[in-house]
PDB file of C-alpha atoms in Angstrom:
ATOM      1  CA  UNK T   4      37.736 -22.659  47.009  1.00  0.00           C
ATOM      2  CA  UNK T   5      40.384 -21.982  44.867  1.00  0.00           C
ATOM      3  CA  UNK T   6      41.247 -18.432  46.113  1.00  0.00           C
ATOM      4  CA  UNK T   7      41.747 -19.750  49.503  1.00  0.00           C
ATOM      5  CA  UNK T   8      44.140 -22.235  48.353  1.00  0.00           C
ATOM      6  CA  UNK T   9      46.354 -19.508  46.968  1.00  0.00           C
ATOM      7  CA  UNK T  10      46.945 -18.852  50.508  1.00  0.00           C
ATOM      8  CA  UNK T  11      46.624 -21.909  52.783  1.00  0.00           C
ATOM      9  CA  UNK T  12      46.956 -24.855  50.853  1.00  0.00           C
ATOM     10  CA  UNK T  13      50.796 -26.336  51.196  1.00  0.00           C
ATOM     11  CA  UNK T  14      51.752 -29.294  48.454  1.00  0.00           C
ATOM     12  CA  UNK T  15      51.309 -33.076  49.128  1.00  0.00           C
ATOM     13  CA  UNK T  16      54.698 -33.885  50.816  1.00  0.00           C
ATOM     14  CA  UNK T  17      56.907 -36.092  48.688  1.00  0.00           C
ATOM     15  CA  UNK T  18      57.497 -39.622  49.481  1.00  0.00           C
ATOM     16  CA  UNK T  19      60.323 -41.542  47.802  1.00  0.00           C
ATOM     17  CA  UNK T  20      60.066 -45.466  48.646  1.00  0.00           C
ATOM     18  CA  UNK T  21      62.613 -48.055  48.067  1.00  0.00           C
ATOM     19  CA  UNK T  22      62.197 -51.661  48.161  1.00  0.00           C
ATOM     20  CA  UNK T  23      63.702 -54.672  46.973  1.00  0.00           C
ATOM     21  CA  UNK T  24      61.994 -58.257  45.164  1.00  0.00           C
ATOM     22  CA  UNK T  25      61.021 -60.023  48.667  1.00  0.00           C
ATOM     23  CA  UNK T  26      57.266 -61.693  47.885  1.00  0.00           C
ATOM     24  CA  UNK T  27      54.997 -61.412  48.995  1.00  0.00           C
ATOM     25  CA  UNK T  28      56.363 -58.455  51.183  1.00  0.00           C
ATOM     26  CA  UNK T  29      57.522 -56.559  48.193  1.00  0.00           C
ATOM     27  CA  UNK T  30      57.658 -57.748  44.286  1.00  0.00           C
ATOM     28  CA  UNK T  31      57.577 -56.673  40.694  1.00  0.00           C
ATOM     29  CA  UNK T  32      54.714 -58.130  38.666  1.00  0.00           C
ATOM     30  CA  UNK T  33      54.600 -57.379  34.886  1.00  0.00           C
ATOM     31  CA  UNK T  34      56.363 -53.454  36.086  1.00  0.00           C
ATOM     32  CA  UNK T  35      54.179 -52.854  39.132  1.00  0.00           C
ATOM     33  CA  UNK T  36      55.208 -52.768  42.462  1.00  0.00           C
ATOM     34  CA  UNK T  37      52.713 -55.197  44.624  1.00  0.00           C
ATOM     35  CA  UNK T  38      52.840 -57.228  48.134  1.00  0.00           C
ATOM     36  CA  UNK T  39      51.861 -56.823  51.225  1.00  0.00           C
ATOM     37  CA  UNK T  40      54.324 -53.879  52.814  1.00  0.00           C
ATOM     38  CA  UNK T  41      53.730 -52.196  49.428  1.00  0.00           C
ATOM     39  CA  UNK T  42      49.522 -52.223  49.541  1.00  0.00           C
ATOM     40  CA  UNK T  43      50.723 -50.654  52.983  1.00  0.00           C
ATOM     41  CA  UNK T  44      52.270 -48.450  51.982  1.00  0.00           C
ATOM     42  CA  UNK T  45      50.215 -47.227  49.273  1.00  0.00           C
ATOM     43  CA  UNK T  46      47.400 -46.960  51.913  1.00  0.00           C
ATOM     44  CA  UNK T  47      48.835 -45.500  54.950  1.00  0.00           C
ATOM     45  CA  UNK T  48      50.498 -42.415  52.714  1.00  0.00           C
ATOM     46  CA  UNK T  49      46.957 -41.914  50.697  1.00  0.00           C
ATOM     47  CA  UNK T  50      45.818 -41.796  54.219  1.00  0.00           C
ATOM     48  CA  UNK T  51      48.320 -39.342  55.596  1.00  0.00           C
ATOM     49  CA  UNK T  52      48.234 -36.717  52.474  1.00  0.00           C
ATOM     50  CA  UNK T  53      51.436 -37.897  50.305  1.00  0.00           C
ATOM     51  CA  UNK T  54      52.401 -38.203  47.156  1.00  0.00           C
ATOM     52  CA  UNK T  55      53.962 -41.739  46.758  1.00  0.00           C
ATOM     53  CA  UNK T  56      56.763 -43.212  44.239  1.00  0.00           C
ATOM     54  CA  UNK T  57      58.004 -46.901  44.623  1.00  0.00           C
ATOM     55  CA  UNK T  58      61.185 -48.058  42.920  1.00  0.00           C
ATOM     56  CA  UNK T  59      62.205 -51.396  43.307  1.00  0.00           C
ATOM     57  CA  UNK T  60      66.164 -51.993  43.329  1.00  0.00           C
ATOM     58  CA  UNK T  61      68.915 -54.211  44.984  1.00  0.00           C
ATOM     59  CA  UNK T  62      68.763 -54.151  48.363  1.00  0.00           C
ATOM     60  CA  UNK T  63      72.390 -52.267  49.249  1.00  0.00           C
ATOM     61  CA  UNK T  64      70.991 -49.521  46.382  1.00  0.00           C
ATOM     62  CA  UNK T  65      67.365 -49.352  47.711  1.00  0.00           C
ATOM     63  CA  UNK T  66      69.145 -48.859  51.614  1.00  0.00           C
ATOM     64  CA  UNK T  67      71.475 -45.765  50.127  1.00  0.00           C
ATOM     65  CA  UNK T  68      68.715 -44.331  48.167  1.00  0.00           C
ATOM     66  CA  UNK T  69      66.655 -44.142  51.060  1.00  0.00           C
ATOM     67  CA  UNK T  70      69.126 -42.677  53.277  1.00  0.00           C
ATOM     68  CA  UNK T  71      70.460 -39.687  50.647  1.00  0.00           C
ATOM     69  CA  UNK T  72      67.424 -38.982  49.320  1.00  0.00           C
ATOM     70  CA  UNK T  73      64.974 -36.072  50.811  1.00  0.00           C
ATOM     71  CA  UNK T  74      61.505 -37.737  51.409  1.00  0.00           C
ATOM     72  CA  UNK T  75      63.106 -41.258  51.272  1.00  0.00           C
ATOM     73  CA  UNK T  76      62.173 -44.457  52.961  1.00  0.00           C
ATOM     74  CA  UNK T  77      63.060 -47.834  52.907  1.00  0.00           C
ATOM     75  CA  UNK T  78      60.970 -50.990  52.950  1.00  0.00           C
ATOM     76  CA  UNK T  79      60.318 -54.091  54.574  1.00  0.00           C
ATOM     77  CA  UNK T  80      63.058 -53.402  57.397  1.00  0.00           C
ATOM     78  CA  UNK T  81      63.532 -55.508  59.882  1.00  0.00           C
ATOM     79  CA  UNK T  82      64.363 -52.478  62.813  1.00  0.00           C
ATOM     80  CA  UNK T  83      67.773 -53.223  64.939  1.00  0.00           C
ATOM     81  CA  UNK T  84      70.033 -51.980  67.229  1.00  0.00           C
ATOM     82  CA  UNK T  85      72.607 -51.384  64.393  1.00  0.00           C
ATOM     83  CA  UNK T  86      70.016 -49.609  62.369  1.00  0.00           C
ATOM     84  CA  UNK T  87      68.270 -47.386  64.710  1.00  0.00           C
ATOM     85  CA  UNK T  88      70.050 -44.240  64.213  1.00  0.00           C
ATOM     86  CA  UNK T  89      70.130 -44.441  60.661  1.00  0.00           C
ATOM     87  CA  UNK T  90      66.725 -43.987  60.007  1.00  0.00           C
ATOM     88  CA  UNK T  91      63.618 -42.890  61.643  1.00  0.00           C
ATOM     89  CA  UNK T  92      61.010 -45.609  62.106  1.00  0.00           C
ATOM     90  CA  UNK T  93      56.875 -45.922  61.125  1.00  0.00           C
ATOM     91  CA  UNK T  94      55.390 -49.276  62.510  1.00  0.00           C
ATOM     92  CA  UNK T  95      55.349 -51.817  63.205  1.00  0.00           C
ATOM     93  CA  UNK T  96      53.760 -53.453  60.045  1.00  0.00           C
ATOM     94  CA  UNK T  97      54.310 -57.325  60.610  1.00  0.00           C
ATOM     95  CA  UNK T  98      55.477 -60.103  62.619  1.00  0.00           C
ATOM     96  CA  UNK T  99      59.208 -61.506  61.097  1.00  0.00           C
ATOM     97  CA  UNK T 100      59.721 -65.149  62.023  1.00  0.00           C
ATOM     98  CA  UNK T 101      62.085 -67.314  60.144  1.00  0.00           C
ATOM     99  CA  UNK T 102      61.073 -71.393  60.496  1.00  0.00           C
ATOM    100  CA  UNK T 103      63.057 -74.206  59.940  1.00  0.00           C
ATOM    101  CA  UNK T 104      60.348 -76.660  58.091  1.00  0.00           C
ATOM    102  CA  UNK T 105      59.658 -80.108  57.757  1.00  0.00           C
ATOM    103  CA  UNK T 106      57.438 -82.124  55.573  1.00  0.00           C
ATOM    104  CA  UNK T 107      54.350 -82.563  57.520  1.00  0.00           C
ATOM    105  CA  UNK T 108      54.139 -86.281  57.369  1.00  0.00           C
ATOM    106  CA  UNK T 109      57.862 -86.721  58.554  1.00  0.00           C
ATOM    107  CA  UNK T 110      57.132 -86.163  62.189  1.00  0.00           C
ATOM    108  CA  UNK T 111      60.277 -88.575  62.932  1.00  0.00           C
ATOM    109  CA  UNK T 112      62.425 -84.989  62.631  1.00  0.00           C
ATOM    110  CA  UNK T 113      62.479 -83.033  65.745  1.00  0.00           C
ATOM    111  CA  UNK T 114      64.288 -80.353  66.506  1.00  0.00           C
ATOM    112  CA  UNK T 115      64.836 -79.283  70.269  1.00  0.00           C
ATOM    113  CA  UNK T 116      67.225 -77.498  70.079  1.00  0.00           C
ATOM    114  CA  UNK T 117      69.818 -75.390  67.761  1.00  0.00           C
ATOM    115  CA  UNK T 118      72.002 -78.206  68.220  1.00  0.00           C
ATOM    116  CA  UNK T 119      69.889 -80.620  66.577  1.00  0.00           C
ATOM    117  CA  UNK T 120      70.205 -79.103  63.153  1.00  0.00           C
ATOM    118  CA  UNK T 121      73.586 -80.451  62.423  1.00  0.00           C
ATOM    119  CA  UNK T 122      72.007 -83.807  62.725  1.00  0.00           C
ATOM    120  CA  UNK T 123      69.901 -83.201  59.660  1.00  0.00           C
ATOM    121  CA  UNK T 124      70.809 -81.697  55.905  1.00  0.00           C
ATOM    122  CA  UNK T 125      69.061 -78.363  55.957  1.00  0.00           C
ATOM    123  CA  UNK T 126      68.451 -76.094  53.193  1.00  0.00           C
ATOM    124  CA  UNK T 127      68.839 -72.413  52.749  1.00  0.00           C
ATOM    125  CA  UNK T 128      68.394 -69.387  50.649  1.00  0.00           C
ATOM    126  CA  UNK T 129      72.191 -68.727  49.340  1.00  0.00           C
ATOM    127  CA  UNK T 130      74.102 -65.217  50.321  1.00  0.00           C
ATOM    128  CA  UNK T 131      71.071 -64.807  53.390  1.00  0.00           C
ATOM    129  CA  UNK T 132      71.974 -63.663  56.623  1.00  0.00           C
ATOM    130  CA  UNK T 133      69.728 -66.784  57.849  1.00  0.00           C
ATOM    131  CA  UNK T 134      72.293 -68.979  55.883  1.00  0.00           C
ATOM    132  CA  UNK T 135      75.380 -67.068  57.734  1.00  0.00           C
ATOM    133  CA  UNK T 136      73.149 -67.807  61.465  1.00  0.00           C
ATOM    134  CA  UNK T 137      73.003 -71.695  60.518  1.00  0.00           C
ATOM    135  CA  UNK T 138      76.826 -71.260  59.442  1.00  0.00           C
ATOM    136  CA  UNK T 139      77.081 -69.335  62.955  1.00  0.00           C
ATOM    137  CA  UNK T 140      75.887 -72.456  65.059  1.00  0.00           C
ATOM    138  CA  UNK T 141      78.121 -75.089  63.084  1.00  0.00           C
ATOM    139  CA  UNK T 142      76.341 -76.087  59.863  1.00  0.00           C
ATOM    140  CA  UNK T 143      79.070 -76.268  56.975  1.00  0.00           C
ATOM    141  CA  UNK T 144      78.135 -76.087  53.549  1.00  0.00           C
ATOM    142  CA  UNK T 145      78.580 -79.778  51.452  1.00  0.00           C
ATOM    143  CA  UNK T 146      77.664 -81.641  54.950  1.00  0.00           C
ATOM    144  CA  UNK T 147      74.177 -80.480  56.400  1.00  0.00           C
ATOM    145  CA  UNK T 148      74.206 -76.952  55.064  1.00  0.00           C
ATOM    146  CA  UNK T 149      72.258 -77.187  51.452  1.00  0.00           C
ATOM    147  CA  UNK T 150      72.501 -73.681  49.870  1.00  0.00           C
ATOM    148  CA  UNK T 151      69.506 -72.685  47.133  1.00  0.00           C
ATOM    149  CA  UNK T 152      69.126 -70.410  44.872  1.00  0.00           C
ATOM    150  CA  UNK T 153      65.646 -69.265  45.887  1.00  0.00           C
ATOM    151  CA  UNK T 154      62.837 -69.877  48.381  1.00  0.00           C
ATOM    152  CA  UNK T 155      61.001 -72.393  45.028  1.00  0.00           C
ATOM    153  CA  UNK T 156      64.486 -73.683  44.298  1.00  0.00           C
ATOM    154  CA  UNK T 157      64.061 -74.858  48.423  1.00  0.00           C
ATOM    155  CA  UNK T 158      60.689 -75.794  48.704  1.00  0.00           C
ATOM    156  CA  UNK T 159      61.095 -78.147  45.613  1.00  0.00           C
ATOM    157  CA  UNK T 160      64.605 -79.696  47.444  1.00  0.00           C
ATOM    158  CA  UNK T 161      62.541 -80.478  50.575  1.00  0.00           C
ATOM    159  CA  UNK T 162      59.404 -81.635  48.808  1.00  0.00           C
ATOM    160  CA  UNK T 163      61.856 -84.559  46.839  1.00  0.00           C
ATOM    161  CA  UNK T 164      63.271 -85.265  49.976  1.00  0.00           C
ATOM    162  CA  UNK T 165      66.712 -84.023  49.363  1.00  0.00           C
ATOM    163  CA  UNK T 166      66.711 -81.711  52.325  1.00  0.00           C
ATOM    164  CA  UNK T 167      65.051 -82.616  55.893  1.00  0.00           C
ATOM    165  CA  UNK T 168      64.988 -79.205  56.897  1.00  0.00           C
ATOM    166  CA  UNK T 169      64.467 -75.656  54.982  1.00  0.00           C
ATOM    167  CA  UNK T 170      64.884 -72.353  56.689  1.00  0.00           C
ATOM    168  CA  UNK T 171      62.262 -70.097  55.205  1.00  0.00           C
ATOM    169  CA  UNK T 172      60.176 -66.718  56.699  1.00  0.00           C
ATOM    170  CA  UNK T 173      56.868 -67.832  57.199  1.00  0.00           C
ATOM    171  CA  UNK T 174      55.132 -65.359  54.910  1.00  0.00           C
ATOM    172  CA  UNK T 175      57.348 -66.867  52.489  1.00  0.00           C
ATOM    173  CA  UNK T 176      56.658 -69.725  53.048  1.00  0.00           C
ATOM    174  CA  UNK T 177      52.470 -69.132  52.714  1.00  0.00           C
ATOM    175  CA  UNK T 178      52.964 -67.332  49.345  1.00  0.00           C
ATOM    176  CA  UNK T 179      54.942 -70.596  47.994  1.00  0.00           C
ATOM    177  CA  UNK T 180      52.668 -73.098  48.907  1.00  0.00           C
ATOM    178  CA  UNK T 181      49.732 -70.592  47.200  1.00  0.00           C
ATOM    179  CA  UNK T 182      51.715 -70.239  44.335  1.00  0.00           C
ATOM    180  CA  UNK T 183      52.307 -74.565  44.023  1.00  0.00           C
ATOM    181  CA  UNK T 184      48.458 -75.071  45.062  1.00  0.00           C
ATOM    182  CA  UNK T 185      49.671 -77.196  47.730  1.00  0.00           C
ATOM    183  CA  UNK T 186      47.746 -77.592  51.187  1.00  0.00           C
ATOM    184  CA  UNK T 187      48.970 -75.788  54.498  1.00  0.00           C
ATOM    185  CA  UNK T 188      49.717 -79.496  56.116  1.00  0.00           C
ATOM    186  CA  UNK T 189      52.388 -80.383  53.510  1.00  0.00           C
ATOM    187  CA  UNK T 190      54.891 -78.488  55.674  1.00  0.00           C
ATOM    188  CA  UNK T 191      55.364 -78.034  59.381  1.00  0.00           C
ATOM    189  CA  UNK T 192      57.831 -75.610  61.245  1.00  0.00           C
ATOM    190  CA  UNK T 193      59.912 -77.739  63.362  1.00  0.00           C
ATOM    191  CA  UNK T 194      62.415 -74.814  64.991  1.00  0.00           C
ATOM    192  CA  UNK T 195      61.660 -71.167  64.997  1.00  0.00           C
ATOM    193  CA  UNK T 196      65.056 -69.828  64.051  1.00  0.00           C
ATOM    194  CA  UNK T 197      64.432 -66.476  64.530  1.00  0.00           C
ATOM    195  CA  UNK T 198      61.355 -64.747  65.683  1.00  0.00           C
ATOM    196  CA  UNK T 199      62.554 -61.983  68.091  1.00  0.00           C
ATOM    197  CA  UNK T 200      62.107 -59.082  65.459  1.00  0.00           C
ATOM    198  CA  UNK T 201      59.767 -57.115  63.529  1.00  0.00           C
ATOM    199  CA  UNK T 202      58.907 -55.445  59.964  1.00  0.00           C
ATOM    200  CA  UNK T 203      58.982 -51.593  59.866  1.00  0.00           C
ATOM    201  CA  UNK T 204      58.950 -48.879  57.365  1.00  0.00           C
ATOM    202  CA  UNK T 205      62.341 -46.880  57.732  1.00  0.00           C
ATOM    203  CA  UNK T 206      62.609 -42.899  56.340  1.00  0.00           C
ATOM    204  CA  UNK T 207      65.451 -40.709  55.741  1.00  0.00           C
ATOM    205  CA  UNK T 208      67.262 -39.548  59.608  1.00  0.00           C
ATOM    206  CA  UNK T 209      66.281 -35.724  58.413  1.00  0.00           C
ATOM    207  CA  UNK T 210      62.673 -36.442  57.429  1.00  0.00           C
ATOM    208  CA  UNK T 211      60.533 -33.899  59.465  1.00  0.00           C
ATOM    209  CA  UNK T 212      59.510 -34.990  62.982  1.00  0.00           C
ATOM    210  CA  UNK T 213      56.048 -33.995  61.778  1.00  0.00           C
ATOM    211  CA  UNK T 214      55.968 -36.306  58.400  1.00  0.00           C
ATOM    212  CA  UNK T 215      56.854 -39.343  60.806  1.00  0.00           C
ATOM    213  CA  UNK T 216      54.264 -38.659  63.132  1.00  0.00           C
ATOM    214  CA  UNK T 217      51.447 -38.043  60.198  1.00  0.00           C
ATOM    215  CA  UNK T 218      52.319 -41.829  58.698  1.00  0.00           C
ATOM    216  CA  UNK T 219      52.344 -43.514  62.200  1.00  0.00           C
ATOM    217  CA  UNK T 220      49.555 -41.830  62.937  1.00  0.00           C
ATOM    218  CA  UNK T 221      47.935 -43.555  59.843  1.00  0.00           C
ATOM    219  CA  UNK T 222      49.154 -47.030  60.210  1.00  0.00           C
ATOM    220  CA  UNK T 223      48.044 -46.622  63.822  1.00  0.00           C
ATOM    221  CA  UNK T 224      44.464 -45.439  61.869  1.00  0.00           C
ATOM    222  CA  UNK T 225      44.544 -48.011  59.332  1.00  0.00           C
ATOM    223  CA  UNK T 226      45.292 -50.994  62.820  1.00  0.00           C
ATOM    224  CA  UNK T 227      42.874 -49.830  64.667  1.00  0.00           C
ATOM    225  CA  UNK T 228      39.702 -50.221  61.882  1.00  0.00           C
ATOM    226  CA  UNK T 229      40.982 -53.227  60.666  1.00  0.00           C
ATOM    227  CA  UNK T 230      41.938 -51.994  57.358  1.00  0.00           C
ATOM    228  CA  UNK T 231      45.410 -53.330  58.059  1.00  0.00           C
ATOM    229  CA  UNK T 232      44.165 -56.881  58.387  1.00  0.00           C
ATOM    230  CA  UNK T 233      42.523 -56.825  55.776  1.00  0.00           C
ATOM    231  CA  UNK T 234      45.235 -56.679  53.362  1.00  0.00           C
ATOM    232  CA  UNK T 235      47.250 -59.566  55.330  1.00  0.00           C
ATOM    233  CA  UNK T 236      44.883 -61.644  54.896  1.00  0.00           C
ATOM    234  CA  UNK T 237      45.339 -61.527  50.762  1.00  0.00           C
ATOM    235  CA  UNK T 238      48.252 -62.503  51.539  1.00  0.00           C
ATOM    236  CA  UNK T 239      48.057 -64.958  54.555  1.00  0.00           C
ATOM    237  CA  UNK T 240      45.949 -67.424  55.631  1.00  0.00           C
ATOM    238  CA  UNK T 241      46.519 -67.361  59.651  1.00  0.00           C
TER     239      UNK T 241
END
């Protein structure tokens, strides 16, 4: 066995990832790397033959690190016209939809349209591009535009009542409530904000046509025998 690999055994292909602290997508716990996109990860390039690193950085690092480096890739992407060309694409690996929520028992806010919103105080995370789409359709900051420091920081704001409204992703959103031990009902989304996109794994533009297709090949593996599902549910209840 060992002769023969002398010969016709290449080495594991090298597989730099980048990510950024985003639970329960992507998050340092006590120094390892864990989350959803990251168990993944770890599965689908066991499953295709590669040898796997994961650094966790700030996101504008992470994004150049995956683009200069040989073997890199970037995760959880959300894949868009702006970014196509930049990288070369293995997914989908999850549904991206951004709520505005409620508290559950305050059915008197409705939302039926954008517009709405500026009738309400509505908090969101600070610096997001979420915060700068709520900007975008006329919600100023000090009047009905509430900026937080973090997804908690938001969740505690709308659970005292001093927001109406919190813009939040909904796998976000899961992972707080699990993390407060506080029931499923004691929020409701009242507007999807934006749910036109999805999650994707994104690899270096000269990563061999051949290394793309062995990973899609098995996250399209990994889909189809439910192995993918699996893992979302540890993370999700739906």
């Amino acid at each position: 066995m060992m002769a023969a690999c002398w010969f016709g055994c290449a080495p594991a292909a090298e597989l730099h990832a980048y990510t950024e602290d985003v639970p329960p997508l992507n998050y340092l716990d006590n120094g390892n790397v864990k989350g959803y996109s990251t168990e993944v990860l770890q599965l689908v390039a066991r499953e295709a033959g590669f040898n796997l690193t994961v650094e966790v950085l700030p996101w504008l690092r992470a994004y150049a690190k995956a683009r200069d480096t040989a073997g890199g890739l970037l995760y959880t992407v959300v894949r868009t016209p702006e970014r196509e060309a930049q990288f070369q694409w293995v997914g989908p690996i999850g549904s991206r939809r951004i709520y505005m929520y409620r508290l559950g028992p305050r059915g008197n806010i409705r939302v039926d349209a954008a517009s709405d919103l500026t009738r309400y105080r509505n908090g969101v995370l600070t610096g997001s591009a979420t915060a700068s789409q709520l900007q975008a359709l006329g919600l100023q900051s000090g009047l009905n535009l509430d900026l937080g420091q973090s997804d908690a920081v938001n969740l505690k704001k709308l659970l005292l009542k001093r927001v109406d409204l919190i813009a939040m992703l909904d796998w976000a959103m899961a992972w707080q409530l699990r993390l407060q031990r506080l029931p499923e009902n004691t929020v409701a989304p009242a507007w999807l904000l934006d749910g036109k996109l999805q999650y994707w794994f994104a690899l270096n533009p000269h990563t061999p046509p051949e290394q793309v297709a062995k990973l899609q090949a098995a996250l399209d593996r990994i889909r189809a025998d439910g192995r993918l599902q699996a893992i979302r549910r540890r993370y999700r209840d739906d």
